[in-house]
Amino acid sequence: MDVLAPVLIGVLYATVMSLIREPSRRRFNAIMVAGAGAAYLSSGTFGPWEFVFTAAVTYCAYRGLESWTWIGIAWLLHAGWDVLHHLRGAPIIPAFAHSSSGCAICDPVIALWCLRGGPSLPALIGSWFSRRRAGGLRAASHE
């Protein structure tokens, strides 16, 4: 369950984001990852490196306004930062000791979706089923 819930949250995030039409979906996600990049800023756990990290994610988010790849890179950077905070014992949500490790699992799921171009998941799943149905109909007509 420690892995399943964060994966499902990542899939849920991508599904909800799929409701936004392009190119607004990409731009909105650039803003979201910029906010995520600043999530640890107030913790001060890594001192000035927190500012360096935030600047790096902000740069990726800015580039992400025009590129899904940069948004995916920013989410992967955030996942790495989550791992460091988890190992340091400084979770993103102090009341939940494993929140950073959960975030480190969730973020790559979102990154993968972004690196695939942030497709609409309902449309993607619908196309899979329509291809499967069409393939089944073609096979049946050849018999």
mmCIF file of C-alpha atoms in Angstrom:
data_model
loop_
_atom_site.group_PDB
_atom_site.id
_atom_site.type_symbol
_atom_site.label_atom_id
_atom_site.label_comp_id
_atom_site.label_asym_id
_atom_site.label_seq_id
_atom_site.Cartn_x
_atom_site.Cartn_y
_atom_site.Cartn_z
ATOM 1 C CA MET A 1 0.000 0.000 0.000
ATOM 2 C CA ASP A 2 2.978 2.322 0.512
ATOM 3 C CA VAL A 3 3.560 2.242 -3.251
ATOM 4 C CA LEU A 4 0.048 1.764 -4.593
ATOM 5 C CA ALA A 5 -1.494 4.931 -3.130
ATOM 6 C CA PRO A 6 1.183 7.301 -4.541
ATOM 7 C CA VAL A 7 0.961 5.630 -7.962
ATOM 8 C CA LEU A 8 -2.829 6.004 -7.929
ATOM 9 C CA ILE A 9 -2.482 9.659 -6.886
ATOM 10 C CA GLY A 10 -0.150 10.235 -9.858
ATOM 11 C CA VAL A 11 -2.636 8.588 -12.226
ATOM 12 C CA LEU A 12 -5.495 10.569 -10.681
ATOM 13 C CA TYR A 13 -3.503 13.794 -11.141
ATOM 14 C CA ALA A 14 -2.928 13.024 -14.839
ATOM 15 C CA THR A 15 -6.582 12.074 -15.292
ATOM 16 C CA VAL A 16 -7.871 15.289 -13.721
ATOM 17 C CA MET A 17 -5.348 17.355 -15.707
ATOM 18 C CA SER A 18 -6.656 15.645 -18.846
ATOM 19 C CA LEU A 19 -9.869 17.631 -18.407
ATOM 20 C CA ILE A 20 -7.980 20.799 -19.351
ATOM 21 C CA ARG A 21 -7.626 21.357 -23.100
ATOM 22 C CA GLU A 22 -4.288 21.926 -24.760
ATOM 23 C CA PRO A 23 -2.273 24.169 -24.765
ATOM 24 C CA SER A 24 -3.689 25.321 -21.426
ATOM 25 C CA ARG A 25 -3.035 21.844 -19.970
ATOM 26 C CA ARG A 26 0.702 22.159 -20.617
ATOM 27 C CA ARG A 27 0.913 25.704 -19.291
ATOM 28 C CA PHE A 28 -1.122 24.871 -16.183
ATOM 29 C CA ASN A 29 1.164 21.907 -15.472
ATOM 30 C CA ALA A 30 4.207 24.149 -15.823
ATOM 31 C CA ILE A 31 2.738 26.352 -13.104
ATOM 32 C CA MET A 32 1.918 23.311 -10.931
ATOM 33 C CA VAL A 33 5.464 21.954 -11.064
ATOM 34 C CA ALA A 34 6.854 25.402 -10.295
ATOM 35 C CA GLY A 35 4.741 25.417 -7.146
ATOM 36 C CA ALA A 36 5.851 21.905 -6.261
ATOM 37 C CA GLY A 37 9.439 23.016 -6.691
ATOM 38 C CA ALA A 38 8.970 25.611 -3.977
ATOM 39 C CA ALA A 39 7.245 23.200 -1.564
ATOM 40 C CA TYR A 40 10.352 22.551 0.540
ATOM 41 C CA LEU A 41 11.609 26.125 0.471
ATOM 42 C CA SER A 42 10.398 26.995 3.947
ATOM 43 C CA SER A 43 11.891 23.858 5.501
ATOM 44 C CA GLY A 44 15.445 25.112 5.214
ATOM 45 C CA THR A 45 16.631 21.516 5.512
ATOM 46 C CA PHE A 46 19.380 21.937 2.947
ATOM 47 C CA GLY A 47 20.046 25.613 3.621
ATOM 48 C CA PRO A 48 20.856 27.661 0.525
ATOM 49 C CA TRP A 49 20.552 24.536 -1.659
ATOM 50 C CA GLU A 50 16.781 24.822 -1.211
ATOM 51 C CA PHE A 51 16.964 28.090 -3.183
ATOM 52 C CA VAL A 52 19.211 26.563 -5.836
ATOM 53 C CA PHE A 53 16.787 23.663 -6.250
ATOM 54 C CA THR A 54 13.788 26.005 -6.450
ATOM 55 C CA ALA A 55 15.567 28.092 -9.092
ATOM 56 C CA ALA A 56 16.367 24.951 -11.135
ATOM 57 C CA VAL A 57 12.756 23.744 -11.043
ATOM 58 C CA THR A 58 11.505 27.243 -11.823
ATOM 59 C CA TYR A 59 13.761 27.323 -14.903
ATOM 60 C CA CYS A 60 12.409 23.936 -16.017
ATOM 61 C CA ALA A 61 8.845 25.122 -15.391
ATOM 62 C CA TYR A 62 9.468 28.246 -17.460
ATOM 63 C CA ARG A 63 10.779 26.109 -20.320
ATOM 64 C CA GLY A 64 7.781 23.845 -19.713
ATOM 65 C CA LEU A 65 5.421 26.608 -20.764
ATOM 66 C CA GLU A 66 6.301 25.463 -24.295
ATOM 67 C CA SER A 67 7.578 21.907 -23.733
ATOM 68 C CA TRP A 68 6.153 18.870 -21.951
ATOM 69 C CA THR A 69 9.671 17.431 -21.754
ATOM 70 C CA TRP A 70 10.826 20.221 -19.452
ATOM 71 C CA ILE A 71 7.819 19.689 -17.191
ATOM 72 C CA GLY A 72 8.687 15.989 -16.981
ATOM 73 C CA ILE A 73 12.298 16.854 -16.123
ATOM 74 C CA ALA A 74 11.095 19.198 -13.370
ATOM 75 C CA TRP A 75 8.936 16.432 -11.859
ATOM 76 C CA LEU A 76 11.916 14.063 -11.919
ATOM 77 C CA LEU A 77 14.057 16.700 -10.189
ATOM 78 C CA HIS A 78 11.341 17.051 -7.561
ATOM 79 C CA ALA A 79 11.265 13.285 -7.052
ATOM 80 C CA GLY A 80 15.013 13.329 -6.412
ATOM 81 C CA TRP A 81 14.595 16.175 -3.920
ATOM 82 C CA ASP A 82 11.831 14.152 -2.227
ATOM 83 C CA VAL A 83 14.235 11.235 -1.816
ATOM 84 C CA LEU A 84 16.879 13.492 -0.246
ATOM 85 C CA HIS A 85 14.351 14.969 2.170
ATOM 86 C CA HIS A 86 13.065 11.502 3.063
ATOM 87 C CA LEU A 87 16.587 10.250 3.766
ATOM 88 C CA ARG A 88 17.266 13.368 5.852
ATOM 89 C CA GLY A 89 14.070 12.785 7.869
ATOM 90 C CA ALA A 90 12.530 16.088 6.774
ATOM 91 C CA PRO A 91 9.232 15.160 5.075
ATOM 92 C CA ILE A 92 7.318 17.560 2.859
ATOM 93 C CA ILE A 93 4.396 17.344 5.319
ATOM 94 C CA PRO A 94 5.942 17.175 8.807
ATOM 95 C CA ALA A 95 2.869 15.462 10.320
ATOM 96 C CA PHE A 96 3.258 12.562 7.859
ATOM 97 C CA ALA A 97 6.681 10.941 8.177
ATOM 98 C CA HIS A 98 6.459 9.147 4.812
ATOM 99 C CA SER A 99 5.031 12.028 2.782
ATOM 100 C CA SER A 100 8.323 12.654 0.961
ATOM 101 C CA SER A 101 8.784 9.004 0.059
ATOM 102 C CA GLY A 102 5.188 8.906 -1.213
ATOM 103 C CA CYS A 103 5.852 12.034 -3.241
ATOM 104 C CA ALA A 104 9.040 10.425 -4.602
ATOM 105 C CA ILE A 105 6.884 7.594 -5.945
ATOM 106 C CA CYS A 106 4.052 9.798 -7.233
ATOM 107 C CA ASP A 107 6.218 12.356 -9.038
ATOM 108 C CA PRO A 108 7.793 9.928 -11.560
ATOM 109 C CA VAL A 109 4.295 8.748 -12.516
ATOM 110 C CA ILE A 110 3.386 12.346 -13.325
ATOM 111 C CA ALA A 111 6.772 12.829 -15.037
ATOM 112 C CA LEU A 112 6.177 9.811 -17.271
ATOM 113 C CA TRP A 113 2.805 11.239 -18.319
ATOM 114 C CA CYS A 114 4.476 14.585 -19.055
ATOM 115 C CA LEU A 115 7.349 12.995 -20.987
ATOM 116 C CA ARG A 116 4.722 11.280 -23.161
ATOM 117 C CA GLY A 117 3.349 14.732 -24.017
ATOM 118 C CA GLY A 118 0.642 15.023 -21.335
ATOM 119 C CA PRO A 119 -1.972 13.156 -23.361
ATOM 120 C CA SER A 120 -5.634 13.112 -22.388
ATOM 121 C CA LEU A 121 -5.885 9.830 -20.478
ATOM 122 C CA PRO A 122 -9.609 9.288 -21.167
ATOM 123 C CA ALA A 123 -8.996 9.826 -24.909
ATOM 124 C CA LEU A 124 -5.932 7.576 -24.835
ATOM 125 C CA ILE A 125 -7.787 4.767 -23.078
ATOM 126 C CA GLY A 126 -10.750 5.190 -25.425
ATOM 127 C CA SER A 127 -8.459 4.851 -28.441
ATOM 128 C CA TRP A 128 -6.976 1.641 -27.022
ATOM 129 C CA PHE A 129 -10.430 0.109 -26.704
ATOM 130 C CA SER A 130 -11.549 1.266 -30.147
ATOM 131 C CA ARG A 131 -8.396 -0.224 -31.726
ATOM 132 C CA ARG A 132 -8.940 -3.470 -29.851
ATOM 133 C CA ARG A 133 -12.575 -3.598 -30.996
ATOM 134 C CA ALA A 134 -11.616 -2.761 -34.591
ATOM 135 C CA GLY A 135 -8.925 -5.444 -34.518
ATOM 136 C CA GLY A 136 -11.473 -7.975 -33.229
ATOM 137 C CA LEU A 137 -13.957 -7.038 -35.947
ATOM 138 C CA ARG A 138 -11.322 -7.380 -38.681
ATOM 139 C CA ALA A 139 -10.282 -10.789 -37.388
ATOM 140 C CA ALA A 140 -13.917 -11.936 -37.290
ATOM 141 C CA SER A 141 -14.573 -10.729 -40.864
ATOM 142 C CA HIS A 142 -11.625 -12.745 -42.237
ATOM 143 C CA GLU A 143 -13.019 -16.057 -40.971
#
